[in-house]
Amino acid sequence: MKLRALVYSSKGKLHTLAGDIVAKYASDVANSYDKIPPAYSCNKERLVIIVASVSKSIDTTLERFLKELTKERANNVAFIVDGPAEGAEVLKKTVAKAGANVIDDVLFIKGGLPFLKSVKPEEKAAAFEWVDKITPQMV
């Protein structure tokens, strides 16, 4: 599937999880994982997964990037969030206003400390299950 996982966090665990999702689901693994802002802009992506650490409001760099996710750049956008539900809602509303289809089901995960990179097997399995669950919701 044409998928990109983009991370906006300094937490190693979130980067590892994004890489695991790309390795399993992306048709082009080489250019499917990046940080926000990405080195290459999104272009007709079937699914963009934003993995972000947020608070109740979002950082301006992340907000600017999300405002660029039009239907031409990303058909569907889903979120993995390290933070409160209020922050996830702000992310979803920002992308919806830009024009991409927002997958309503958000995966919440605790990012842990920045230097910890390991993902527990049950967290990895839950993330894969989540991707399988949101795939039918894509337009």
Short mmCIF file of C-alpha atoms in Angstrom, two decimals:
data_model
loop_
_atom_site.label_atom_id
_atom_site.label_comp_id
_atom_site.label_asym_id
_atom_site.label_seq_id
_atom_site.Cartn_x
_atom_site.Cartn_y
_atom_site.Cartn_z
CA MET A 1 0.00 0.00 0.00
CA LYS A 2 1.23 3.53 -0.67
CA LEU A 3 1.77 4.53 2.94
CA ARG A 4 3.93 7.06 4.78
CA ALA A 5 4.59 7.22 8.50
CA LEU A 6 5.72 10.63 9.68
CA VAL A 7 6.91 11.24 13.23
CA TYR A 8 6.78 14.45 15.25
CA SER A 9 8.45 13.45 18.50
CA SER A 10 11.84 13.08 20.12
CA LYS A 11 10.80 9.76 21.71
CA GLY A 12 12.68 6.80 20.29
CA LYS A 13 9.85 4.35 20.91
CA LEU A 14 7.55 6.27 18.55
CA HIS A 15 10.19 6.29 15.82
CA THR A 16 10.68 2.53 16.22
CA LEU A 17 6.93 1.88 16.04
CA ALA A 18 6.58 3.99 12.88
CA GLY A 19 9.45 2.07 11.29
CA ASP A 20 7.81 -1.25 12.19
CA ILE A 21 4.52 -0.19 10.59
CA VAL A 22 6.29 0.92 7.43
CA ALA A 23 8.26 -2.33 7.24
CA LYS A 24 5.07 -4.37 7.41
CA TYR A 25 2.61 -2.31 5.33
CA ALA A 26 4.40 0.06 2.94
CA SER A 27 4.94 -0.94 -0.67
CA ASP A 28 8.00 1.35 -0.93
CA VAL A 29 9.84 1.06 2.36
CA ALA A 30 12.76 3.27 1.34
CA ASN A 31 10.85 6.58 1.27
CA SER A 32 7.96 5.80 3.59
CA TYR A 33 9.32 6.82 6.99
CA ASP A 34 10.43 10.33 7.91
CA LYS A 35 10.13 13.04 10.52
CA ILE A 36 7.95 16.15 10.28
CA PRO A 37 8.64 18.22 8.25
CA PRO A 38 9.58 15.45 5.81
CA ALA A 39 12.45 15.61 3.34
CA TYR A 40 10.03 14.77 0.51
CA SER A 41 6.51 16.18 0.49
CA CYS A 42 3.51 13.88 0.43
CA ASN A 43 2.13 13.28 -3.04
CA LYS A 44 -1.00 11.18 -3.66
CA GLU A 45 -0.37 9.01 -0.61
CA ARG A 46 -3.07 6.42 0.07
CA LEU A 47 -2.48 6.61 3.84
CA VAL A 48 -0.35 8.95 5.94
CA ILE A 49 0.12 7.92 9.55
CA ILE A 50 1.13 10.80 11.78
CA VAL A 51 2.91 9.63 14.94
CA ALA A 52 3.09 12.59 17.31
CA SER A 53 3.72 13.62 20.88
CA VAL A 54 1.26 16.38 21.67
CA SER A 55 -0.25 18.29 24.55
CA LYS A 56 -3.69 19.94 24.54
CA SER A 57 -2.48 22.29 21.80
CA ILE A 58 -0.10 21.55 18.95
CA ASP A 59 3.24 23.02 17.98
CA THR A 60 3.27 25.52 15.08
CA THR A 61 5.63 23.39 12.96
CA LEU A 62 3.28 20.42 13.21
CA GLU A 63 0.23 22.61 12.61
CA ARG A 64 1.76 24.13 9.45
CA PHE A 65 2.52 20.68 8.07
CA LEU A 66 -0.98 19.36 8.82
CA LYS A 67 -2.57 22.34 7.07
CA GLU A 68 -0.80 21.23 3.87
CA LEU A 69 -2.39 17.75 3.87
CA THR A 70 -4.89 18.35 1.11
CA LYS A 71 -6.70 15.60 -0.78
CA GLU A 72 -4.01 15.81 -3.51
CA ARG A 73 -1.25 15.05 -1.02
CA ALA A 74 -2.96 12.43 1.15
CA ASN A 75 -6.20 10.56 0.64
CA ASN A 76 -6.36 9.38 4.25
CA VAL A 77 -4.64 10.50 7.44
CA ALA A 78 -4.53 8.50 10.68
CA PHE A 79 -2.94 9.32 14.01
CA ILE A 80 -0.88 7.56 16.65
CA VAL A 81 -0.73 9.95 19.58
CA ASP A 82 1.40 10.18 22.68
CA GLY A 83 -0.68 12.65 24.65
CA PRO A 84 -4.23 13.59 25.66
CA ALA A 85 -7.42 13.12 23.61
CA GLU A 86 -7.78 16.92 23.35
CA GLY A 87 -4.50 17.11 21.44
CA ALA A 88 -5.63 14.33 19.10
CA GLU A 89 -8.86 16.22 18.38
CA VAL A 90 -6.89 19.34 17.43
CA LEU A 91 -4.79 17.24 15.03
CA LYS A 92 -7.87 15.68 13.44
CA LYS A 93 -9.69 19.01 13.02
CA THR A 94 -6.63 20.63 11.43
CA VAL A 95 -6.29 17.87 8.82
CA ALA A 96 -10.04 17.74 8.15
CA LYS A 97 -10.02 21.48 7.46
CA ALA A 98 -7.14 20.98 4.98
CA GLY A 99 -9.22 18.46 3.02
CA ALA A 100 -7.81 14.96 3.57
CA ASN A 101 -10.03 12.18 4.90
CA VAL A 102 -9.35 11.77 8.63
CA ILE A 103 -9.56 8.29 10.12
CA ASP A 104 -11.49 8.84 13.33
CA ASP A 105 -9.93 5.94 15.25
CA VAL A 106 -6.80 7.22 17.01
CA LEU A 107 -4.22 4.89 18.55
CA PHE A 108 -2.99 6.25 21.87
CA ILE A 109 0.40 5.07 23.09
CA LYS A 110 2.72 6.09 25.90
CA GLY A 111 5.98 7.25 24.34
CA GLY A 112 8.15 6.85 27.41
CA LEU A 113 11.57 8.44 27.79
CA PRO A 114 13.34 9.88 24.71
CA PHE A 115 16.28 7.47 24.86
CA LEU A 116 14.16 4.28 25.12
CA LYS A 117 13.62 2.79 21.68
CA SER A 118 12.15 -0.62 22.36
CA VAL A 119 8.51 -1.41 21.62
CA LYS A 120 6.87 -4.19 23.61
CA PRO A 121 5.52 -7.06 21.50
CA GLU A 122 1.97 -6.38 22.70
CA GLU A 123 2.26 -2.69 21.69
CA LYS A 124 3.55 -3.68 18.26
CA ALA A 125 0.71 -6.21 17.86
CA ALA A 126 -1.85 -3.58 18.94
CA ALA A 127 -0.45 -1.14 16.35
CA PHE A 128 -0.64 -3.74 13.56
CA GLU A 129 -4.18 -4.62 14.64
CA TRP A 130 -5.06 -0.91 14.55
CA VAL A 131 -3.69 -0.53 11.00
CA ASP A 132 -5.70 -3.58 9.90
CA LYS A 133 -8.81 -2.06 11.52
CA ILE A 134 -8.46 1.41 9.93
CA THR A 135 -7.66 0.15 6.42
CA PRO A 136 -11.35 -0.54 5.56
CA GLN A 137 -12.23 3.04 6.66
CA MET A 138 -10.07 4.58 3.92
CA VAL A 139 -11.67 6.30 0.94
#
